[in-house]
Short mmCIF file of C-alpha atoms and ligand atoms in Angstrom, two decimals:
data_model
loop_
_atom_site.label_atom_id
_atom_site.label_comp_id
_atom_site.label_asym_id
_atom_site.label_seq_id
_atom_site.Cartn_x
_atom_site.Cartn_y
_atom_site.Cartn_z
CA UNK A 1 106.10 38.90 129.03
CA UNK A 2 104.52 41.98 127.90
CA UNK A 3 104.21 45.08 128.07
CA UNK A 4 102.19 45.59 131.07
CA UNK A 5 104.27 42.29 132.94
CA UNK A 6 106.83 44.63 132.66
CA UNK A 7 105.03 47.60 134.48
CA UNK A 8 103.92 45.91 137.06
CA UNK A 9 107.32 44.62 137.78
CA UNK A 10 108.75 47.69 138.11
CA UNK A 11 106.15 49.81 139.64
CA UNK A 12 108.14 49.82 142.68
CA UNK A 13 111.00 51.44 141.54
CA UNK A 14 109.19 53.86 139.19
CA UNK A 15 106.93 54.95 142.45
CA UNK A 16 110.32 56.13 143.72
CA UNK A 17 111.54 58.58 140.81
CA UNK A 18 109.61 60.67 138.41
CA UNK A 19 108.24 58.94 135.59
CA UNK A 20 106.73 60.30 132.58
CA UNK A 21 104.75 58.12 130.17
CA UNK A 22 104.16 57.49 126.88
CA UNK A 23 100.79 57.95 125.24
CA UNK A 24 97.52 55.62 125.55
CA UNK A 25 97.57 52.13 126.47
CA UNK A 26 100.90 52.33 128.27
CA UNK A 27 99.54 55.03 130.39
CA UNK A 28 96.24 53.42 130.89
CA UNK A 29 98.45 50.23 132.05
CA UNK A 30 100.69 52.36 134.43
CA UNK A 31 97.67 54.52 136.00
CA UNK A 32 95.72 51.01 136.67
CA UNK A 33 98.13 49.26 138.22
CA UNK A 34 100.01 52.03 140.19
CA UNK A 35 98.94 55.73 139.71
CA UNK A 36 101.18 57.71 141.96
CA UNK A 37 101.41 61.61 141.69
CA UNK A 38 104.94 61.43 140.01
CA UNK A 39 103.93 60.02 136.66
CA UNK A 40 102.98 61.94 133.92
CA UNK A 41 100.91 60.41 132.01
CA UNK A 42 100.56 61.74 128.35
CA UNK A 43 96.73 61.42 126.66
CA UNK A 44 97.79 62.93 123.31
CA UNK A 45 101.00 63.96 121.77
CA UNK A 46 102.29 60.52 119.94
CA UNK A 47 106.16 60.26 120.11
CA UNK A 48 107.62 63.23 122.77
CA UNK A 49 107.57 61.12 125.98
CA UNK A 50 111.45 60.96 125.32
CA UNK A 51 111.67 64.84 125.11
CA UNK A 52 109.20 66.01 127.51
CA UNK A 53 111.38 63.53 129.96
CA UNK A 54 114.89 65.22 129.12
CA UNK A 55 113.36 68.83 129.05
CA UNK A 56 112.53 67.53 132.54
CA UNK A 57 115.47 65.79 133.41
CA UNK A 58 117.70 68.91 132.70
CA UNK A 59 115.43 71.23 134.42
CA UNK A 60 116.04 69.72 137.77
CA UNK A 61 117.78 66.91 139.70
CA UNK A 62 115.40 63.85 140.80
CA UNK A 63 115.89 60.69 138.53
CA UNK A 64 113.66 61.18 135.36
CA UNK A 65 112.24 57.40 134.00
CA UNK A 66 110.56 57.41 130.56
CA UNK A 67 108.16 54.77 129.91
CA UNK A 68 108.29 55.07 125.88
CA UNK A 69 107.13 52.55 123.13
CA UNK A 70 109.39 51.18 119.93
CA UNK A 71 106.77 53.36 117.48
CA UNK A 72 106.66 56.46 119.63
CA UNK A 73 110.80 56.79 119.44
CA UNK A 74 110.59 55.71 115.86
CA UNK A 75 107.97 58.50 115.22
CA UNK A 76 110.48 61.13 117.50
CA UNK A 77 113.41 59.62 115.93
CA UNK A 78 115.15 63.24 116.30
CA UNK A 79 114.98 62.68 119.55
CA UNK A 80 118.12 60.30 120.13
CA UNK A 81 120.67 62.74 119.12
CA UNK A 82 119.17 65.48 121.38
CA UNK A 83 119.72 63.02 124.20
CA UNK A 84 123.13 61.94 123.24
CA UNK A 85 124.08 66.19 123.26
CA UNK A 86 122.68 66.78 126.22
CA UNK A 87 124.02 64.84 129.13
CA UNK A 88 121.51 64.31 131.70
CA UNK A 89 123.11 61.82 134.52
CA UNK A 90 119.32 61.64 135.79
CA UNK A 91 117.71 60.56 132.79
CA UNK A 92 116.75 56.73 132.30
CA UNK A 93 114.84 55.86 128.77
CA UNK A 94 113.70 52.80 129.07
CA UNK A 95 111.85 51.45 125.31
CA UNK A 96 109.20 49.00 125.60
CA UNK A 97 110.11 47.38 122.26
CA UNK A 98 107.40 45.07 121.45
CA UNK A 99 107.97 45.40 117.69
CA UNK A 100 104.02 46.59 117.60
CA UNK A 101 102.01 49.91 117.23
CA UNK A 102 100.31 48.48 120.65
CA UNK A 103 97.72 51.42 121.18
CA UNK A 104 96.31 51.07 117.72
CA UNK A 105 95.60 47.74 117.51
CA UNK A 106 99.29 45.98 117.32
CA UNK A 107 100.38 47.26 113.96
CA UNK A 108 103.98 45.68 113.14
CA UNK A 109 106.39 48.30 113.49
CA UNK A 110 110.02 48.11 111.58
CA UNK A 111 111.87 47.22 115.28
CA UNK A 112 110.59 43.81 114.60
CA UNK A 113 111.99 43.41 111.50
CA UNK A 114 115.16 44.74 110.95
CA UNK A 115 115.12 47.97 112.52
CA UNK A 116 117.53 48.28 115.95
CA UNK A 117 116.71 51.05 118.13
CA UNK A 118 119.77 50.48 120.34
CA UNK A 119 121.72 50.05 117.01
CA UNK A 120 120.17 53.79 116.22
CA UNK A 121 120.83 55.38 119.83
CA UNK A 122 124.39 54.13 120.01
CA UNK A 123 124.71 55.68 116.14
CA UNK A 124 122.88 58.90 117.33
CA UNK A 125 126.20 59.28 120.17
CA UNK A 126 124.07 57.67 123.52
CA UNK A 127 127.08 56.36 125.13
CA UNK A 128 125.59 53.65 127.98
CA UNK A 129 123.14 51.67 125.42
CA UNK A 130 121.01 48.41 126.62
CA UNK A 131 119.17 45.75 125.40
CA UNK A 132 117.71 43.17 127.35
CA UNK A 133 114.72 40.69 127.43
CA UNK A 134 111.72 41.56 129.39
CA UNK A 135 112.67 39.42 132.49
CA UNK A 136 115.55 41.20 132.93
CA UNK A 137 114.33 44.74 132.88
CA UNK A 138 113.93 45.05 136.75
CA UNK A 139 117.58 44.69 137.56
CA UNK A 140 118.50 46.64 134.43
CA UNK A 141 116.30 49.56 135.24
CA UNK A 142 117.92 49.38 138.66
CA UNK A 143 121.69 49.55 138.23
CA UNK A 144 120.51 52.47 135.66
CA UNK A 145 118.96 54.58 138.20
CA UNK A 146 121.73 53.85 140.70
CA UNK A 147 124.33 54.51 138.39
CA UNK A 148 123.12 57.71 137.73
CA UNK A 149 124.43 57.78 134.28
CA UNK A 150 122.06 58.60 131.46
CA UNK A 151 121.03 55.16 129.86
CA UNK A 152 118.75 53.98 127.19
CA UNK A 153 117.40 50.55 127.96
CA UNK A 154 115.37 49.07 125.11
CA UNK A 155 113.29 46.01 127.04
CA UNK A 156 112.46 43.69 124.31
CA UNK A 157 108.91 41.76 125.01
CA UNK A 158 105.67 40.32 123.70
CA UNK A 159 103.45 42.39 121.88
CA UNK A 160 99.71 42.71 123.44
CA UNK A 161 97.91 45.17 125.75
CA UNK A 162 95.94 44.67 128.88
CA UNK A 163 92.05 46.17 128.93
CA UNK A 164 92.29 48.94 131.70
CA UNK A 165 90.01 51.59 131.94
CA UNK A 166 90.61 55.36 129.86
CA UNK A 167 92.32 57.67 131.99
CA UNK A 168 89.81 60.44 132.77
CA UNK A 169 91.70 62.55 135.19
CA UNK A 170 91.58 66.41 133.86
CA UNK A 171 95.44 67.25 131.76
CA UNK A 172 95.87 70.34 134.14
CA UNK A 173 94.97 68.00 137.41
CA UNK A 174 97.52 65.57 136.11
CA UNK A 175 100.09 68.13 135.29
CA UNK A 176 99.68 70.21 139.00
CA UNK A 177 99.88 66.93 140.98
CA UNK A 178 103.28 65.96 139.29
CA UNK A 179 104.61 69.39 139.42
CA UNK A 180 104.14 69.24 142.88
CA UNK A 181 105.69 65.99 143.08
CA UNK A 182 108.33 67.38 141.62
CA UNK A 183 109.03 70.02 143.54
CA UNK A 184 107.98 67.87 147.12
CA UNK B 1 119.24 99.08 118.07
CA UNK B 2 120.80 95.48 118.90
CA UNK B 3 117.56 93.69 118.42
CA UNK B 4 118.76 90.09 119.34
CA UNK B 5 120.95 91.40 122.09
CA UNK B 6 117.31 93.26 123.26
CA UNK B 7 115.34 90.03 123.11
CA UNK B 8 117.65 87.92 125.27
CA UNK B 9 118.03 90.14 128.20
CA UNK B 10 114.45 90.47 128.06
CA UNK B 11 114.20 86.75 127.94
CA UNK B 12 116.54 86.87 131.04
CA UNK B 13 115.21 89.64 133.01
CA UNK B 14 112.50 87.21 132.93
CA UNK B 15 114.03 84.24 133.77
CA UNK B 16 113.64 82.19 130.73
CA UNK B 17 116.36 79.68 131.36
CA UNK B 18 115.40 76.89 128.67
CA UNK B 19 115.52 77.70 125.29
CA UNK B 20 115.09 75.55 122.40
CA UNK B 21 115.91 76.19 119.05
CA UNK B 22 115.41 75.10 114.94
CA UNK B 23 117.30 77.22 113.12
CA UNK B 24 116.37 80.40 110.63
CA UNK B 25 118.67 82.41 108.80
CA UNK B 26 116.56 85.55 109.59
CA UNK B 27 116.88 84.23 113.77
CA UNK B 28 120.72 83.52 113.61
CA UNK B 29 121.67 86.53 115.92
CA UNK B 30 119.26 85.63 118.31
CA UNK B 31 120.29 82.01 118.28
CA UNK B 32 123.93 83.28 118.22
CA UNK B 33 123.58 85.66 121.72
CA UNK B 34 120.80 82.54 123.18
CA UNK B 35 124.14 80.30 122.78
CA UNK B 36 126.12 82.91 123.91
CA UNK B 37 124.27 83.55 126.88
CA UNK B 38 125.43 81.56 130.42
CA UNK B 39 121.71 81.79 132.30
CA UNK B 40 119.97 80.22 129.58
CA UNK B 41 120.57 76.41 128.38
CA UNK B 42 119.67 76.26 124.70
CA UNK B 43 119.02 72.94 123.57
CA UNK B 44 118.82 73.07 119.59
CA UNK B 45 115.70 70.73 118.77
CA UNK B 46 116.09 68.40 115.28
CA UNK B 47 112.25 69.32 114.71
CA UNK B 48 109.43 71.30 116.23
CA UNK B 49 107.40 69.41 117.65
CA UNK B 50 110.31 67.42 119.57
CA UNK B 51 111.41 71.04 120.92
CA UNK B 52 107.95 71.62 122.39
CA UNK B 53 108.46 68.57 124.00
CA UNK B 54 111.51 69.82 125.81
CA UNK B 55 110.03 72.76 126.65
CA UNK B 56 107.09 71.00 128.21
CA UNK B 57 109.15 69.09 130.26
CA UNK B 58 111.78 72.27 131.73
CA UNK B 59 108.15 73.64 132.39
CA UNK B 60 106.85 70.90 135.13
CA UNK B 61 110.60 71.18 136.18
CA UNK B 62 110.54 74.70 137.26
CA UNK B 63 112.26 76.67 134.35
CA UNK B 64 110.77 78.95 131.90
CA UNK B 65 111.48 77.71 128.74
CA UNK B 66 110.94 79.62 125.18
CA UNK B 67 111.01 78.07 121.63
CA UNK B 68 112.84 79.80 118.79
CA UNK B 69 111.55 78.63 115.12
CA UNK B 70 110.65 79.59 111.90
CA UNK B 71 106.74 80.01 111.15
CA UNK B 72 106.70 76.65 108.31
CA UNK B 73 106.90 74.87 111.68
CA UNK B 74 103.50 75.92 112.85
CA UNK B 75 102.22 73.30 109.88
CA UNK B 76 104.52 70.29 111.93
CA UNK B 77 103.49 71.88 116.01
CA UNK B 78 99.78 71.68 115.41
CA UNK B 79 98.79 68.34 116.77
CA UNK B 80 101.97 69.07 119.78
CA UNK B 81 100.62 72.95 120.33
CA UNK B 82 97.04 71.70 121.07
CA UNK B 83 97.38 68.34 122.85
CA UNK B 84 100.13 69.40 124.95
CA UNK B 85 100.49 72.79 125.49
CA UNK B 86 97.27 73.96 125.73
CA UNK B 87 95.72 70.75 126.66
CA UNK B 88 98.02 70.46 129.86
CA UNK B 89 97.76 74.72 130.30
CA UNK B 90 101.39 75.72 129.69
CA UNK B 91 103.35 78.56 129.01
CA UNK B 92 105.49 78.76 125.87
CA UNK B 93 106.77 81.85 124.08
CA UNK B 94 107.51 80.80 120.49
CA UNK B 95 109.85 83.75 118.61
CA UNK B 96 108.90 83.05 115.21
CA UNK B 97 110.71 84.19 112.14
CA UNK B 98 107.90 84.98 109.77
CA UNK B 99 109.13 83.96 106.56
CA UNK B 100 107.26 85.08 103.32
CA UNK B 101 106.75 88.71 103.93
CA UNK B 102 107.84 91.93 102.31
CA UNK B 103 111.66 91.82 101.15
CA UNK B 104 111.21 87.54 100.99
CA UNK B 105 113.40 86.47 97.64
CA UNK B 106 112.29 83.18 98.16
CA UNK B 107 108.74 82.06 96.06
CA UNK B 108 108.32 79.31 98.10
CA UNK B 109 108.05 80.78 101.63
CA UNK B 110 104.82 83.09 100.44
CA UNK B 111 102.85 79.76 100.64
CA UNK B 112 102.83 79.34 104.06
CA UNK B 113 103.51 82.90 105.22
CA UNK B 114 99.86 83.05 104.07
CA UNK B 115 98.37 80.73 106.46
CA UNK B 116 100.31 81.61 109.38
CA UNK B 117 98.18 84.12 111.24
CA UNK B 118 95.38 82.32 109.64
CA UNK B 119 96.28 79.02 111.84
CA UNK B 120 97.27 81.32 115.24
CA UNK B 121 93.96 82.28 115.12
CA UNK B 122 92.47 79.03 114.26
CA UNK B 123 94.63 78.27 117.24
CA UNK B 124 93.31 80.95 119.76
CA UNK B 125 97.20 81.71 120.00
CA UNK B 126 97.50 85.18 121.33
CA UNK B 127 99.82 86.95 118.26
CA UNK B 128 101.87 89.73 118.10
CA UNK B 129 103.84 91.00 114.83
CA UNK B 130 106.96 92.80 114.84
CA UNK B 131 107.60 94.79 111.76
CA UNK B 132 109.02 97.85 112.88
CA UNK B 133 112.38 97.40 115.03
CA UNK B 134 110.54 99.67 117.91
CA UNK B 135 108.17 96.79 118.09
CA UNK B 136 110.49 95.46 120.15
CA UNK B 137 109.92 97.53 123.01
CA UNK B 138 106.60 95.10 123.37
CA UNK B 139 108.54 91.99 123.88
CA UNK B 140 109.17 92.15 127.57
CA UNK B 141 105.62 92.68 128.13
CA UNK B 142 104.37 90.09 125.70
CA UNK B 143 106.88 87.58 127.72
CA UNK B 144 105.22 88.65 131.26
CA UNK B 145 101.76 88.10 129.75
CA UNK B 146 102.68 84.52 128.60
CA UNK B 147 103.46 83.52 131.73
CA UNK B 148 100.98 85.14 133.47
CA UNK B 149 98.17 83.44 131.03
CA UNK B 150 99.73 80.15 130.75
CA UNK B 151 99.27 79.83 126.85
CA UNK B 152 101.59 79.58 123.84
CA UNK B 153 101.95 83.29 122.78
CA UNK B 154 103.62 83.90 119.27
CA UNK B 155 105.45 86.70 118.46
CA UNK B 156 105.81 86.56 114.53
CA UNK B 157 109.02 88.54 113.36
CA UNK B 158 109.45 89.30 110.14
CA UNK B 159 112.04 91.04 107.32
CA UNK B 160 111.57 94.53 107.84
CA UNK B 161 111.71 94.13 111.68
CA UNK B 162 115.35 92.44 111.44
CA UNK B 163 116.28 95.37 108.70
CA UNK B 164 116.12 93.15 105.31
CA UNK B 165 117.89 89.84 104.11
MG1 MG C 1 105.22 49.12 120.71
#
């Protein structure tokens, strides 16, 4: 399974809570196969998915999914220990870790060698801490959200992207719809 | 004049409520009364960039957020400043300590004091520098007009303002 596999599999659940996503082709993969006014979808900014998510999460109470990649944390590596410090029950980080730089043309990145990410967020003080294989990531996600207990699920998978089409919507058009669909 | 004890009210008079931090040893009192404070969550960021972040997201949640930092991060916000905050149109008061400036003992801090305003303006960042401590009285102003424009705004504060080292 990859990346987009993934997506699509959960779309469902992710149409239910706000979602915020990680920059290029995992936001070109989530706005193709379900754009809904509660994602976010970032078109610059490599690596702060993670910490425009928890700014998010701790600013108000709805469940807060993060769609990031294995080289956007590693590039926002800071971010771990921000989330470990600052307890967000409605915060759900889920890391598609395909062990590639997908958006730039599937560069090996040091999670598929022998870098762990859920080695580093259980290091960085992130107390609930899961890794599982792409065909598990539905029931995963889940018993995360229902839990409501802040969770970092790294979702190992296949590296490749899908071709879907640039996002064109206007930043501030993207931004207003999700703030109202935060506020709905 | 209690000049960090001035900022934050004026920060909570109006309603900042998120405030991220790096720290500077010229903006410890600040960061001391913005911990200090119980209507304001300060989050202390490991980097820039990542506390922009943070402050993007309490933005689209409803809260006000501010950033606290020293100006030798406006080399490391660039890319975050310009994709993100202006790109999506938010609002983002950045308290800069500007390092470098009359009184600095440190060589070092000259080199990129010297490209700070330089950059702002490169930016199109509205700027303000506080030198004297009655520049102050501009602050709660300069916080209304942020949010009113929906822009970074960057208030660049430097030795002689905070009395010396
Ligand atoms: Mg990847």
């Amino acid at each position: 399974m990859r990346r987009a596999d993934i997506l699509r599999e959960v779309a469902p659940l992710l149409r239910e809570h706000l979602t915020v996503c990680n920059i290029g082709i995992p936001s070109q993969e989530l706005h193709a196969i379900d754009d809904q006014p509660s994602n976010f979808y970032m078109l610059g900014t490599m690596g702060l998915a993670s910490s425009i998510g928890l700014g998010l999460a701790l600013a108000q109470e709805k469940t807060v999914i993060v769609i990031d990649g294995d080289g956007s944390v590693l590039t926002n590596l800071g971010t771990l220990p921000t989330i470990a410090n600052n307890e967000a029950p409605n915060f759900v980080l889920m890391i598609v870790d395909n062990g590639s730089y997908g958006s730039t043309g599937d560069q090996p990145t040091y999670t598929g060698k022998r870098t762990s990410l859920a080695g580093i967020a259980k290091a960085s003080g992130c107390e609930n801490v899961i890794e599982c294989e792409a065909k598990d990531v539905p029931e995963q996600l889940a018993a995360a959200v229902a839990a409501r207990r802040m969770t970092i699920l790294v979702a190992k998978c296949e590296s490749g992207n899908e071709k879907m089409p640039v996002i064109t919507m206007d930043p501030v058009a993207i931004r207003d719809r999700f703030m109202s669909a935060v506020r709905a | 004049m209690n000049l960090a004890k001035k900022i934050v009210d004026d920060f909570v008079s109006n309603d900042v409520s998120f405030i991220t931090t790096v720290p500077c040893k010229q903006l410890a009192s600040v960061i001391d009364e913005v911990e200090n404070n119980d209507s304001i969550y300060h989050i202390p960021a490991n980097k820039e960039d990542e506390g922009i972040g943070l402050c993007a997201g309490a933005f689209m949640g409803g809260k006000r957020p501010a950033i606290i930092m020293q100006n030798t991060a406006i080399g490391v916000t660039i890319n975050t400043l310009v994709t993100l905050t202006q790109f999506y149109r938010m609002p983002l008061p950045m308290l800069i300590s500007y390092r470098g400036e009359l009184g600095e003992p440190v060589a070092c801090q000259v080199e990129m004091a010297v490209h700070t305003k330089a950059l702002l303006a490169q930016l199109n960042i509205p700027t303000y520098h506080f030198h004297r401590s009655d520049d102050v009285e501009e602050f709660d102003r300069i916080l209304k007009y942020t949010f009113m424009a929906n822009k970074p705004v960057a208030i660049l504060t430097d030795a002689t303002f905070w009395g010396g080292y």
